[in-house]
Each structure stands twice: as C-alpha cells, then as structure tokens.
Coordinates of C-alpha atoms in Angstrom, one line a residue:
M1 CA -69.2 -31.2 9.2
A2 CA -67.4 -29.4 12.1
R3 CA -63.7 -29.5 12.2
K4 CA -61.9 -31.0 15.2
P5 CA -59.9 -28.8 17.5
E6 CA -56.8 -30.8 16.6
F7 CA -57.1 -29.7 13.0
Y8 CA -57.0 -26.0 14.0
F9 CA -54.1 -26.6 16.3
T10 CA -52.2 -28.5 13.6
S11 CA -53.0 -25.7 11.1
L12 CA -51.8 -23.1 13.5
L13 CA -48.5 -24.9 14.1
S14 CA -48.0 -25.2 10.4
A15 CA -48.7 -21.5 9.8
L16 CA -46.4 -20.5 12.6
A17 CA -43.7 -22.8 11.2
C18 CA -44.1 -21.2 7.8
I19 CA -43.8 -17.7 9.4
V20 CA -40.7 -18.7 11.3
L21 CA -39.2 -20.1 8.2
L22 CA -40.0 -17.0 6.2
L23 CA -38.7 -14.7 8.8
N24 CA -35.5 -16.8 9.1
N25 CA -35.0 -16.5 5.4
V26 CA -35.6 -12.8 5.5
F27 CA -33.1 -12.4 8.3
C28 CA -30.6 -14.5 6.5
V29 CA -31.0 -12.4 3.4
L30 CA -30.8 -9.1 5.4
A31 CA -27.7 -10.3 7.3
D32 CA -26.0 -11.5 4.1
N33 CA -26.6 -8.1 2.4
G34 CA -25.0 -5.9 5.0
S35 CA -27.8 -5.0 7.5
K36 CA -25.4 -5.9 10.3
T37 CA -21.8 -5.2 11.1
P38 CA -19.8 -6.4 8.1
N39 CA -16.7 -8.6 8.0
V40 CA -13.4 -7.8 6.3
L41 CA -11.1 -10.1 4.5
F42 CA -7.9 -8.2 3.8
I43 CA -5.5 -9.9 1.4
M44 CA -2.0 -8.3 1.0
S45 CA 0.6 -9.7 -1.3
D46 CA 4.3 -8.8 -1.1
D47 CA 6.1 -6.7 -3.8
Q48 CA 3.4 -6.9 -6.4
D49 CA 3.4 -4.4 -9.3
S50 CA 0.6 -2.6 -11.1
H51 CA 2.7 -1.3 -14.0
M52 CA 4.0 -4.6 -15.4
K53 CA 0.5 -6.0 -15.8
S54 CA 0.6 -8.5 -13.0
M55 CA -3.1 -8.1 -12.3
D56 CA -3.8 -9.2 -15.9
Y57 CA -2.7 -12.7 -14.8
M58 CA -5.2 -12.9 -12.0
P59 CA -8.6 -13.9 -13.6
H60 CA -10.2 -14.8 -10.3
V61 CA -9.4 -11.4 -8.8
K62 CA -10.8 -9.9 -12.0
N63 CA -14.0 -11.9 -12.1
L64 CA -14.7 -12.4 -8.4
L65 CA -13.5 -9.0 -7.0
A66 CA -13.1 -6.4 -9.7
A67 CA -16.2 -7.3 -11.6
N68 CA -18.1 -7.3 -8.3
G69 CA -16.4 -4.3 -6.8
T70 CA -14.3 -1.2 -7.5
T71 CA -10.7 -0.9 -8.7
F72 CA -8.8 2.1 -7.2
Q73 CA -6.3 2.6 -10.0
K74 CA -4.7 5.7 -8.2
H75 CA -3.9 3.9 -4.9
Y76 CA -0.5 4.4 -3.5
C77 CA 1.9 3.3 -0.8
T78 CA 3.8 6.1 0.8
T79 CA 7.1 4.3 1.3
A80 CA 8.0 1.6 -1.2
L81 CA 9.5 -0.9 1.2
C82 CA 7.8 -3.8 3.0
C83 CA 8.1 -3.2 6.7
P84 CA 7.6 0.6 6.8
S85 CA 4.6 0.3 4.4
R86 CA 2.9 -2.4 6.5
I87 CA 3.4 -0.6 9.8
S88 CA 2.1 2.7 8.2
L89 CA -1.0 0.8 7.0
F90 CA -1.9 -0.8 10.3
T91 CA -1.2 2.4 12.4
G92 CA -2.8 4.9 9.9
K93 CA 0.3 7.0 10.3
C94 CA 2.9 8.3 7.8
V95 CA 6.2 6.6 8.0
H96 CA 7.9 9.7 9.4
N97 CA 5.4 9.4 12.3
T98 CA 5.9 5.7 13.0
N99 CA 9.7 6.1 12.8
V100 CA 9.8 2.5 11.4
T101 CA 11.7 3.4 8.2
D102 CA 13.6 0.3 7.2
V103 CA 13.4 -3.5 7.2
R104 CA 16.3 -4.0 9.6
L105 CA 17.5 -2.4 12.9
P106 CA 18.3 0.2 14.0
F107 CA 15.7 2.0 11.9
G108 CA 13.2 -0.7 11.2
A109 CA 11.9 -4.3 11.7
Y110 CA 9.7 -5.9 14.3
P111 CA 11.8 -4.8 17.4
K112 CA 11.6 -1.2 16.2
F113 CA 7.8 -1.5 15.9
V114 CA 7.7 -2.6 19.5
S115 CA 10.2 -0.1 20.8
E116 CA 8.2 2.8 19.2
G117 CA 5.1 1.7 21.3
L118 CA 3.1 0.7 18.2
N119 CA 2.5 -2.8 19.4
D120 CA 0.2 -1.3 22.0
D121 CA -1.6 1.2 19.8
Y122 CA -2.7 0.1 16.3
L123 CA -5.6 -1.1 14.2
P124 CA -6.3 -4.6 15.5
L125 CA -6.4 -3.4 19.1
W126 CA -8.8 -0.6 18.2
L127 CA -11.0 -3.1 16.4
Q128 CA -11.0 -5.5 19.4
D129 CA -12.0 -2.6 21.6
G130 CA -15.1 -2.3 19.3
G131 CA -16.0 -5.9 19.6
I132 CA -14.5 -7.1 16.4
N133 CA -12.6 -10.4 16.2
T134 CA -9.2 -10.1 14.5
Y135 CA -7.1 -12.7 12.8
Y136 CA -3.8 -12.8 10.9
V137 CA -2.2 -15.3 8.6
G138 CA 1.2 -14.8 6.9
K139 CA 4.0 -12.2 7.1
F140 CA 3.5 -9.4 9.6
S141 CA 6.9 -7.7 9.6
N142 CA 10.5 -8.1 8.7
G143 CA 12.6 -9.0 11.7
H144 CA 9.8 -11.0 13.2
S145 CA 11.6 -14.2 13.9
I146 CA 11.8 -17.5 15.7
H147 CA 14.0 -15.7 18.3
N148 CA 11.7 -12.8 19.2
Y149 CA 8.1 -13.9 18.3
R150 CA 7.3 -14.2 22.0
D151 CA 9.4 -11.3 23.2
P152 CA 6.9 -9.8 23.0
E153 CA 4.0 -11.4 21.1
V154 CA 2.3 -9.4 18.4
N155 CA -0.6 -7.8 20.2
G156 CA -4.2 -7.4 18.9
W157 CA -5.0 -10.6 17.2
T158 CA -7.7 -13.0 18.4
D159 CA -5.8 -15.7 16.7
S160 CA -2.8 -15.7 14.4
N161 CA -0.4 -17.8 12.4
F162 CA 2.7 -15.8 11.5
L163 CA 5.4 -16.4 9.0
L164 CA 8.8 -16.0 10.8
E165 CA 12.4 -15.4 9.8
P166 CA 14.6 -17.2 8.9
G167 CA 12.1 -19.1 6.7
M168 CA 9.8 -16.1 6.0
Y169 CA 10.8 -16.0 2.3
D170 CA 12.0 -19.5 1.8
Y171 CA 9.4 -20.8 -0.6
E172 CA 10.0 -24.5 0.3
N173 CA 11.1 -24.3 3.9
T174 CA 8.9 -21.7 5.7
T175 CA 8.8 -21.2 9.4
W176 CA 5.4 -20.5 11.1
A177 CA 4.1 -19.9 14.7
R178 CA 0.5 -20.3 15.7
K179 CA -0.6 -18.1 18.5
G180 CA 0.5 -19.6 21.8
Q181 CA 2.4 -22.4 20.2
Q182 CA 6.0 -23.3 19.4
W183 CA 7.3 -22.4 15.9
K184 CA 7.8 -25.1 13.3
S185 CA 9.1 -25.4 9.8
F186 CA 7.7 -27.0 6.7
P187 CA 10.4 -28.3 4.5
N188 CA 9.5 -29.3 0.9
Q189 CA 6.0 -27.7 1.1
N190 CA 5.2 -24.7 -1.0
A191 CA 4.7 -21.4 0.8
V192 CA 1.7 -20.3 -1.2
T193 CA 0.0 -23.6 -0.6
I194 CA 0.6 -23.5 3.1
T195 CA -0.6 -19.9 3.4
G196 CA -3.8 -20.7 1.5
Q197 CA -4.5 -23.7 3.8
Y198 CA -3.9 -21.7 7.0
A199 CA -6.1 -18.9 5.6
L200 CA -9.0 -21.2 5.0
E201 CA -8.7 -22.6 8.5
M202 CA -8.6 -19.1 10.0
L203 CA -11.6 -18.0 7.9
S204 CA -13.6 -21.0 9.1
Q205 CA -12.8 -20.2 12.7
A206 CA -13.7 -16.5 12.2
A207 CA -17.0 -17.3 10.4
N208 CA -18.0 -19.8 13.1
S209 CA -17.3 -17.3 15.9
G210 CA -20.6 -15.6 15.5
K211 CA -18.9 -12.2 15.7
P212 CA -17.9 -9.7 13.0
F213 CA -14.3 -10.3 12.0
F214 CA -11.2 -8.7 10.4
L215 CA -9.0 -11.3 8.8
T216 CA -5.6 -10.4 7.2
V217 CA -4.0 -12.9 4.8
A218 CA -0.5 -11.8 3.9
P219 CA 1.5 -14.3 1.7
T220 CA 5.1 -13.4 0.9
A221 CA 4.6 -14.0 -2.9
P222 CA 5.8 -12.7 -5.2
H223 CA 8.7 -11.4 -3.1
V224 CA 12.1 -13.0 -4.2
G225 CA 13.1 -16.1 -2.2
L226 CA 15.6 -15.9 0.6
N227 CA 17.2 -19.1 1.8
A228 CA 16.4 -19.9 5.5
S229 CA 20.1 -20.9 5.9
G230 CA 21.1 -17.4 4.8
K231 CA 23.0 -18.6 1.7
G232 CA 21.4 -16.2 -0.7
S233 CA 18.4 -15.3 -2.8
F234 CA 16.5 -17.0 -5.6
F235 CA 13.5 -16.7 -7.9
P236 CA 10.1 -17.2 -6.4
I237 CA 9.1 -21.0 -6.5
P238 CA 5.6 -21.7 -7.7
Q239 CA 3.3 -24.6 -7.0
K240 CA 3.6 -27.6 -9.3
K241 CA 0.5 -26.6 -11.1
W242 CA 2.1 -23.4 -12.4
E243 CA 5.8 -24.3 -12.7
N244 CA 5.8 -24.4 -16.5
A245 CA 3.3 -21.6 -17.1
F246 CA 3.9 -18.3 -18.9
G247 CA 7.0 -19.5 -20.7
D248 CA 6.9 -16.8 -23.4
E249 CA 6.1 -13.8 -21.2
T250 CA 8.6 -10.9 -20.9
V251 CA 8.8 -7.7 -18.9
P252 CA 6.7 -5.2 -20.8
R253 CA 9.0 -3.1 -22.9
A254 CA 7.7 0.3 -21.9
P255 CA 9.6 3.5 -22.9
N256 CA 11.3 3.6 -19.5
F257 CA 12.5 0.0 -19.8
N258 CA 16.3 0.0 -20.2
P259 CA 16.3 3.4 -22.0
Q260 CA 19.2 4.4 -24.3
K261 CA 19.9 7.4 -22.1
P262 CA 19.9 7.3 -18.3
S263 CA 17.0 9.1 -16.6
G264 CA 16.4 10.6 -13.1
V265 CA 19.1 11.9 -10.8
S266 CA 21.5 10.7 -8.2
W267 CA 22.6 7.1 -8.5
L268 CA 20.2 6.4 -11.3
Q269 CA 22.3 8.4 -13.7
N270 CA 25.2 6.0 -13.0
L271 CA 23.3 2.8 -14.0
P272 CA 24.8 0.9 -16.9
Y273 CA 22.8 0.0 -20.0
Q274 CA 21.6 -3.6 -19.5
N275 CA 23.0 -6.2 -21.9
E276 CA 20.9 -9.1 -23.3
T277 CA 22.2 -11.6 -20.8
L278 CA 21.0 -9.5 -17.9
I279 CA 17.7 -8.8 -19.7
E280 CA 17.1 -12.5 -20.1
R281 CA 17.5 -12.9 -16.3
L282 CA 15.0 -10.1 -15.8
D283 CA 12.5 -11.9 -18.0
Q284 CA 13.1 -15.1 -16.1
L285 CA 12.3 -13.4 -12.8
Y286 CA 9.2 -11.8 -14.4
R287 CA 7.9 -15.3 -15.4
A288 CA 8.7 -16.7 -11.9
R289 CA 6.7 -13.9 -10.4
L290 CA 3.7 -14.5 -12.6
R291 CA 3.7 -18.2 -11.6
V292 CA 3.4 -17.5 -7.9
I293 CA 0.9 -14.7 -8.6
A294 CA -1.2 -17.3 -10.3
G295 CA -1.1 -19.3 -7.1
L296 CA -2.3 -16.3 -5.2
D297 CA -5.1 -15.9 -7.6
D298 CA -6.2 -19.5 -6.9
M299 CA -6.1 -18.7 -3.2
V300 CA -8.4 -15.7 -3.6
A301 CA -10.9 -18.0 -5.4
D302 CA -10.7 -20.5 -2.6
L303 CA -11.4 -17.8 0.0
V304 CA -14.3 -16.4 -1.9
S305 CA -15.8 -19.9 -2.2
A306 CA -15.4 -20.4 1.5
L307 CA -17.1 -17.2 2.3
E308 CA -20.0 -18.3 0.1
K309 CA -20.2 -21.7 1.8
H310 CA -20.4 -20.0 5.2
G311 CA -23.2 -17.7 3.9
I312 CA -21.4 -14.5 4.6
L313 CA -20.0 -13.5 1.2
N314 CA -22.4 -10.6 0.6
N315 CA -21.7 -9.2 4.1
T316 CA -17.9 -9.3 3.7
H317 CA -15.6 -6.6 2.3
I318 CA -12.8 -8.3 0.4
I319 CA -9.8 -6.2 -0.4
Y320 CA -6.8 -7.3 -2.6
T321 CA -3.7 -5.2 -2.5
T322 CA 0.1 -5.4 -1.8
D323 CA 2.5 -3.6 0.5
N324 CA 4.5 -1.9 -2.3
G325 CA 5.1 -2.0 -6.0
Y326 CA 8.1 -3.3 -7.9
H327 CA 10.3 -2.5 -10.9
I328 CA 12.3 -4.8 -13.2
G329 CA 14.5 -3.0 -15.7
Q330 CA 12.7 0.4 -15.7
H331 CA 15.1 3.4 -15.7
R332 CA 17.9 0.8 -16.2
M333 CA 17.2 -0.5 -12.7
G334 CA 17.5 -4.1 -11.8
P335 CA 14.7 -5.8 -9.8
G336 CA 13.6 -4.0 -6.7
K337 CA 11.5 -1.3 -5.1
R338 CA 12.5 1.7 -2.8
T339 CA 12.1 4.5 -5.3
G340 CA 9.4 7.1 -5.7
Y341 CA 8.7 6.2 -9.3
E342 CA 5.2 5.1 -10.2
T343 CA 6.3 1.5 -10.7
D344 CA 7.1 1.3 -6.9
I345 CA 4.4 3.4 -5.3
N346 CA 1.2 3.0 -7.5
I347 CA -0.1 -0.4 -6.4
P348 CA -3.1 -2.8 -6.9
M349 CA -6.2 -2.0 -4.9
V350 CA -9.4 -4.0 -5.6
W351 CA -12.3 -3.7 -3.2
R352 CA -15.5 -5.8 -3.1
G353 CA -18.1 -5.4 -0.4
P354 CA -21.7 -4.4 0.5
G355 CA -22.5 -1.0 -1.0
V356 CA -19.3 -0.8 -3.0
P357 CA -20.0 -0.1 -6.7
V358 CA -19.6 -3.1 -9.0
N359 CA -17.4 -3.3 -12.1
K360 CA -16.1 0.3 -11.5
I361 CA -12.7 1.8 -12.0
T362 CA -12.1 5.0 -10.1
N363 CA -9.3 7.6 -10.3
T364 CA -10.0 8.6 -6.7
V365 CA -6.6 9.2 -5.0
S366 CA -6.0 7.0 -2.0
T367 CA -3.1 5.6 0.1
H368 CA -2.3 2.8 2.5
T369 CA -2.4 5.4 5.2
D370 CA -6.2 5.8 4.5
L371 CA -6.9 2.1 5.2
A372 CA -6.9 2.2 9.1
P373 CA -9.5 5.1 9.3
T374 CA -11.5 3.4 6.5
F375 CA -11.7 0.1 8.4
L376 CA -12.7 1.8 11.6
D377 CA -15.5 3.6 9.7
L378 CA -16.7 0.3 8.1
F379 CA -17.1 -1.2 11.5
G380 CA -18.9 1.9 12.9
L381 CA -16.0 2.7 15.2
P382 CA -14.8 6.2 16.1
R383 CA -11.9 7.7 14.3
R384 CA -8.6 8.0 16.2
T385 CA -7.4 11.6 16.3
Q386 CA -3.8 10.7 15.6
L387 CA -4.4 9.2 12.2
D388 CA -2.8 10.8 9.2
G389 CA -5.1 9.3 6.6
S390 CA -8.7 9.9 5.5
I391 CA -11.7 7.6 4.9
M392 CA -11.8 6.2 1.4
P393 CA -15.1 6.7 -0.5
L394 CA -16.6 3.2 -0.9
T395 CA -20.1 4.0 -2.2
E396 CA -21.2 5.6 -5.5
S397 CA -22.5 8.7 -3.7
A398 CA -19.3 9.0 -1.7
M399 CA -17.2 8.7 -4.8
D400 CA -19.3 11.3 -6.6
A401 CA -19.0 13.7 -3.6
S402 CA -15.2 13.2 -3.5
V403 CA -14.7 14.6 -7.0
G404 CA -12.9 17.9 -6.6
S405 CA -13.0 17.7 -2.8
R406 CA -10.9 14.7 -1.8
V407 CA -7.1 14.9 -1.3
E408 CA -5.1 15.4 -4.5
H409 CA -1.7 14.6 -3.1
V410 CA 0.4 11.6 -1.9
N411 CA 3.3 12.1 0.5
V412 CA 6.1 9.7 -0.5
E413 CA 9.3 9.2 1.4
H414 CA 12.3 6.9 1.8
W415 CA 15.5 6.6 3.8
G416 CA 18.6 4.5 3.2
A417 CA 20.1 2.5 0.3
A418 CA 18.6 1.6 -3.0
H419 CA 19.7 -2.1 -3.4
T420 CA 19.8 -1.8 -7.2
Y421 CA 20.0 -5.4 -8.2
E422 CA 17.8 -7.9 -6.3
V423 CA 18.3 -11.6 -7.0
V424 CA 19.1 -11.5 -10.8
A425 CA 22.8 -11.0 -10.3
P426 CA 23.9 -12.3 -6.9
H427 CA 27.3 -13.3 -8.4
K428 CA 28.2 -9.7 -9.3
N429 CA 28.6 -6.5 -7.4
F430 CA 27.6 -3.6 -9.6
N431 CA 28.9 -1.0 -7.2
V432 CA 26.6 1.6 -8.5
A433 CA 27.9 5.0 -7.4
G434 CA 25.7 6.7 -4.9
E435 CA 23.2 3.9 -4.4
H436 CA 23.4 4.3 -0.6
N437 CA 22.1 7.9 -1.0
N438 CA 18.5 6.9 -1.7
T439 CA 16.9 9.1 0.9
Y440 CA 14.3 11.5 -0.5
K441 CA 11.0 13.3 0.1
S442 CA 8.5 13.6 -2.7
V443 CA 4.9 14.5 -3.5
R444 CA 2.6 12.9 -6.1
I445 CA -0.2 15.3 -6.9
M446 CA -3.2 14.9 -9.2
G447 CA -6.1 17.2 -9.9
D448 CA -8.1 19.0 -12.5
G449 CA -5.6 19.6 -15.4
Y450 CA -2.4 18.4 -13.6
N451 CA -0.6 15.2 -12.9
I452 CA 2.8 15.8 -11.3
Y453 CA 5.6 14.1 -9.4
Y454 CA 8.1 16.3 -7.5
S455 CA 11.0 15.1 -5.3
V456 CA 13.9 16.4 -3.4
W457 CA 16.8 14.0 -2.7
C458 CA 19.2 14.0 0.2
T459 CA 21.8 15.1 -2.3
N460 CA 19.5 18.1 -2.8
E461 CA 19.0 17.1 -6.4
H462 CA 15.4 17.6 -7.7
E463 CA 13.0 15.8 -9.9
L464 CA 9.8 17.1 -11.5
Y465 CA 7.8 15.1 -14.0
D466 CA 4.7 16.4 -15.8
M467 CA 3.0 13.0 -16.0
T468 CA 0.2 14.2 -18.2
T469 CA 2.7 14.2 -21.1
D470 CA 5.4 12.1 -19.5
G471 CA 3.7 9.2 -17.8
Y472 CA 6.9 7.1 -17.8
Q473 CA 8.9 9.8 -15.9
M474 CA 11.7 10.1 -18.5
D475 CA 11.9 13.9 -18.8
N476 CA 13.0 15.5 -15.6
L477 CA 12.2 19.2 -15.8
L478 CA 14.7 20.0 -13.1
P479 CA 17.8 18.0 -14.3
K480 CA 20.6 20.1 -12.8
V481 CA 18.8 21.9 -10.0
R482 CA 20.1 21.7 -6.4
D483 CA 18.5 25.0 -5.4
I484 CA 15.1 25.9 -6.7
A485 CA 16.3 29.4 -7.4
Q486 CA 18.0 27.7 -10.4
V487 CA 14.7 26.6 -12.0
P488 CA 14.8 26.7 -15.9
D489 CA 12.9 29.5 -17.6
R490 CA 9.8 27.7 -19.0
Q491 CA 6.1 27.3 -18.5
L492 CA 4.0 24.6 -16.8
L493 CA 0.3 24.7 -16.1
G494 CA 0.1 28.2 -17.7
R495 CA 2.5 29.7 -15.2
P496 CA 6.3 30.2 -15.1
L497 CA 7.9 26.9 -13.9
S498 CA 9.5 28.7 -11.0
N499 CA 6.1 29.7 -9.6
V500 CA 4.8 26.1 -9.9
V501 CA 7.9 24.7 -8.2
A502 CA 7.6 27.1 -5.4
R503 CA 4.1 25.8 -4.7
L504 CA 5.1 22.2 -4.9
D505 CA 8.1 22.7 -2.7
T506 CA 6.0 24.4 0.0
L507 CA 3.4 21.6 -0.2
L508 CA 6.2 19.1 0.3
L509 CA 7.5 21.1 3.2
V510 CA 4.2 20.7 5.0
L511 CA 3.8 17.0 4.1
K512 CA 7.3 15.8 4.8
S513 CA 6.7 16.2 8.6
C514 CA 2.9 16.4 8.7
R515 CA 0.7 15.0 11.5
G516 CA -3.0 14.3 11.5
S517 CA -5.1 16.8 9.5
E518 CA -1.9 18.5 8.2
C519 CA -1.5 15.4 6.1
T520 CA -5.0 15.3 4.7
D521 CA -5.5 19.1 4.3
P522 CA -2.0 20.6 3.9
W523 CA -3.3 23.6 1.9
R524 CA -5.2 24.7 5.0
Q525 CA -2.0 24.7 7.0
L526 CA -0.7 27.3 4.5
H527 CA -4.0 29.2 4.0
P528 CA -5.9 28.9 7.3
Q529 CA -8.8 31.0 6.0
G530 CA -9.7 28.0 3.8
N531 CA -9.7 29.8 0.5
V532 CA -7.1 27.6 -1.1
G533 CA -7.7 23.8 -1.3
S534 CA -5.8 22.7 -4.4
L535 CA -2.7 23.3 -6.4
R536 CA -4.8 25.0 -9.1
E537 CA -6.1 27.6 -6.5
A538 CA -2.6 28.0 -5.0
L539 CA -1.3 29.0 -8.4
N540 CA -3.2 32.3 -8.3
Q541 CA -0.7 35.1 -9.0
Q542 CA -1.7 36.9 -5.7
Y543 CA 0.3 34.2 -3.8
D544 CA 3.5 34.4 -5.9
D545 CA 5.5 36.4 -3.2
F546 CA 4.1 34.3 -0.4
Y547 CA 5.4 31.0 -1.9
A548 CA 8.6 32.5 -3.2
S549 CA 9.5 33.5 0.4
Q550 CA 8.9 30.1 2.0
P551 CA 11.7 28.0 3.4
K552 CA 13.0 25.4 0.9
V553 CA 13.0 21.7 1.3
M554 CA 16.6 20.5 1.7
F555 CA 18.9 18.1 3.5
S556 CA 22.2 18.8 5.2
A557 CA 23.3 15.2 4.8
C558 CA 22.1 11.8 3.6
Q559 CA 21.1 9.5 6.4
E560 CA 20.0 5.9 6.7
G561 CA 17.0 6.7 8.9
Y562 CA 14.7 9.5 9.9
L563 CA 17.0 11.9 11.7
I564 CA 15.1 15.2 11.7
E565 CA 18.1 17.3 12.4
F566 CA 19.5 16.5 8.9
E567 CA 16.2 17.2 7.1
G568 CA 16.3 21.0 6.8
P569 CA 13.4 23.3 7.6
Q570 CA 10.3 21.7 9.1
T571 CA 7.7 24.5 9.3
A572 CA 6.1 26.5 6.5
M573 CA 4.8 30.1 7.0
Q574 CA 1.0 30.8 6.8
Y575 CA -0.7 33.3 4.5
N576 CA -2.3 36.1 6.5
G577 CA -3.7 38.1 3.6
G578 CA -1.4 41.1 4.3
D579 CA 1.1 42.8 2.0
S580 CA 3.8 40.2 2.6
G581 CA 1.2 37.4 3.2
L582 CA 3.5 35.7 5.7
T583 CA 2.9 34.6 9.3
R584 CA 5.3 32.3 11.2

C-alpha cells in the first residue's frame, strides 16, 4: 500500500528535529568544553597564608578546584601588602613600576592608583577592548571610600559592587557601592555572607549576558576586622555556622615559630620572646581566621554550583588565590605581613579550567605579576608591551616545556614600616626598635640544585638563606654583613660564598628597577649574547671578575616609599666577552 505524502513530510520533519536536537547537544558540549572563548572566575581572598595550612581547611577548594585542576605551590606575590599587590596584579607591573607602594597616601591607596594614571590603563580595560565583559565584587583597594568612589569611579568594569572604607573590614557593618548607585551600609549582616550573595548575583548577570566574562570576587576575609567607626581592630567574625568551629586548633609550631634565639636582621633581632599569654592570643586569632576561611570555602562551592547550573562550568577558568600571605608568631613576629619571608610571599594558587591538568601539583615558579599577561592570553588578546610578567603554563605540554626554561626568580620588594603586632595586642605598644625601617629589596630564586632567598635592607644589612637545607629561614648566612666584601669564607653550591653572593646581588640589581623583559629575563640583560640563562650557568668561573666588579645593591637612607635617589646604583654592567668582560 502506497504511503501518503503527509507521512513523508511528517517523517522528514521528525528527522530534521532529531538532527537539530543532536547538533544542539553537540554545540552545547563543544561550548562547555572550551571550543569558544572561555570565561574567568577569579577569587582573591585577603591575607591568606599557605604556610599555616589554611588550605587544609577548605575541602570544597580541594575537591572542586584542586582535584580538578592544578595547584601552583611556588606562586608568589612580589610585595606582601594588600594594595600594592593588588595593583601590581591588575596592571601586570612590578610595584616599583606602578609606584603604588603602600596602603595609605602619599605612597599608596586608591587616590595614588588614580594619580599614577593606572585607572586608565589596566587589565579590565584591555579585556573590554577585546570584547570581554568584566565584573567585580568586593574589595578593590585600600583608600577606596564612601568619599571618593565617584571621584573618579573605578574604570573598566561592566558592572561592579565594591566594598568601601570605612566599613571595608567591619565584618558586621560593611559599606558597599553598586556601580552608578549610592553607597549603603549593612549593619548586623556578615561580610562573607553578603559578599557571597553579591557574587552569585553578578555571576548570574555575567552568565546571562551571552558574552565571555571576567568576574573577580574579592572578599576581605580573613583580614583582621577594622571598626567602621575607627575605634580599633578585632578578630575576624565568622558566620553563625562556623562560630564554634576549630576550637582546638593552634598555629603550627614550626621551627621558626617563636624561636629561642631571634633570627633575621634589622628590627627582627629586637623582637621579644613571646610569653604564653601572647601565644594564646595568637592561637585565638588563628582559629578566628580558620572560621572565616571556612565561610569562603562555602562561597566557592556555591559559585561552582552556579556555574554548573548555567551550563558553563567546563568552559570557565576558576582561580583561587589571595593578595599576600600572613605570619602569626614566626620569627617571633606578631600577626601581620610585609616581610620577604616565605610565610608572607608564597601564597595559595589553585587553577581549574579547560585544558588545565587535573589533580596536579607543580613547582613551576609564578607570580601575581604573571596573571595579567596570562589572562590576556586566555582570551586570545595581544600582550601589552609594558607588562613585567610572563604567561603562566596552564597545559601539560606548556608545563613540561617550562621545565628548565621558565623564570627561576621572584623579585620581592617593600617600603615603609613593619607593623609588628596586628590586632592581638591593641592595648600595648611594643615599640620594637627599628620596625619603621622595613624597606628592602630581595630575590627568591629556585632552580636545578638551588633554592635561595637573598635580601638587602635599607639599613644595608643582608640576608641569605639556603632554603634547600633551611626551609624555615632561621640560619642567615650573612648575619653581620653590610658590605658584601665582608662575606664569610665558606662554600655554597660548590663555589666560594662570595662568588655566589656577587651573582645574587647583581641579579637583584637588575630586578630591583627592571621593566618589561628585564624582569622576566634578567640574565640576558647581563649577558646579551644569551649564553647565560640561570644562576647555575652564571656561576661559571669565567665570570668571577665580571660579577665581582658590578655595582652593589645598597641604600643611602630608609624611606617610606619608592624614592629612587635613595636606592643606590640602578644599572648593572653587561658582559662583552673581553678580558674585563664589562660594558656599561
């Protein structure tokens, strides 16, 4: 029996519908697996440590991000202080090139960011030029307040909801300003809860825009609380869910925790041995930090769940990090940051995203200065020539290729005071001698067979730690050295210590005022022929005279900000291969 034409027409429609449905599913799968421009969710906490095991108390970050991504355990900030670190991150420039070196005027804060011209030339503007929507929730910068948030507005964000001073750090009385709206405060509401709610709202807006997006979520936890009325500081205040958690936890008693003998140089040698009363306060702060960190962990889980509901999880890079590290009791220090020690500069960095190896831990060296060029590369946008960082390797092949070829060094710098006791002893002035002289330049260098930290303070005291054998930085190899001609007669890396120090000092001479490629490839600035690319290669005996003849890193005075005239020689000589090896 012949079939009617209607049958064929109906069958054709059914077949076409199946094909459309199949193609739609294929396109959805392809889109969700990174065949189009990805999204970025960038989560940055405030003052979170790596070296007191804070990440061990974040099971959601472990299971949702680390197990499905890569942990960069050698990731560093280059200045261990909130505002300078954040501005460096979003500009891709070393702090000496942003000239935003403090959290307050005249050397730092939001007005300094504006006056340096950075509000008109930084990452979100570059992303917008490339067609990317940009969003921000949380703390942008110290000094960003209810008095100046419109004078001018922060540029570059498609939409934003900023935490503002004076309630920026007041955990139960925060002040916020949505883009284009009047600021408002939220008394008796927890800061972590509000940040999470606003983050989910902004994520929904970004996901529904139909365009690739870059969303930053920047809670102030676990930073210490600062009262909006200006009446003092207090421990971080957790959400009700976590207020009684972690009651038995204490600061890890590592070898550098409240040592019997003082370590380091400058003001650190004047720190008193901490008594049990003070140590109990340190432990109380530690527990308070863990409680708000647990709230951040919940927020991460909520954001990942929201990405999944929007169908974009597998096409989104999710990064969890912080602005700088933190110390509590190490080297006899009270709570704080601002030093060049590993507690303050080596920070969490967990990265999940399309193409990123899963459940991987890498020792690849990276810094916050690398993030801006890396984000530009993720979105397929051209690199800006003025950037001081390099692209982080985010695939297995890129990580393999980076072994032995990627940067081995981290430029670390700080200006101003140390603030030796944050929050735990507001009733007592310790008057630590010399704590205002916390200006220093240093280099953290890691490579095949070496792991070193070298610093020169504004007092011209020196530090050198062989972190292969002294990971807690307790044995300074240059304890009484103010001139590197006074280096002790001993060996390091199979060479006389004086030869090693000469290389490190010259490397620091390049890095302390570097720009652009000088920051990522400093050895080429010294050896333009390209035959030296690492400390190991620079230690060749043929270069001994060359390095011994270099100008030395030094300061003529301690200053609160970056005043180049007080920071000694700025230019190293180049190796020309002749008898002297020197070229100006």
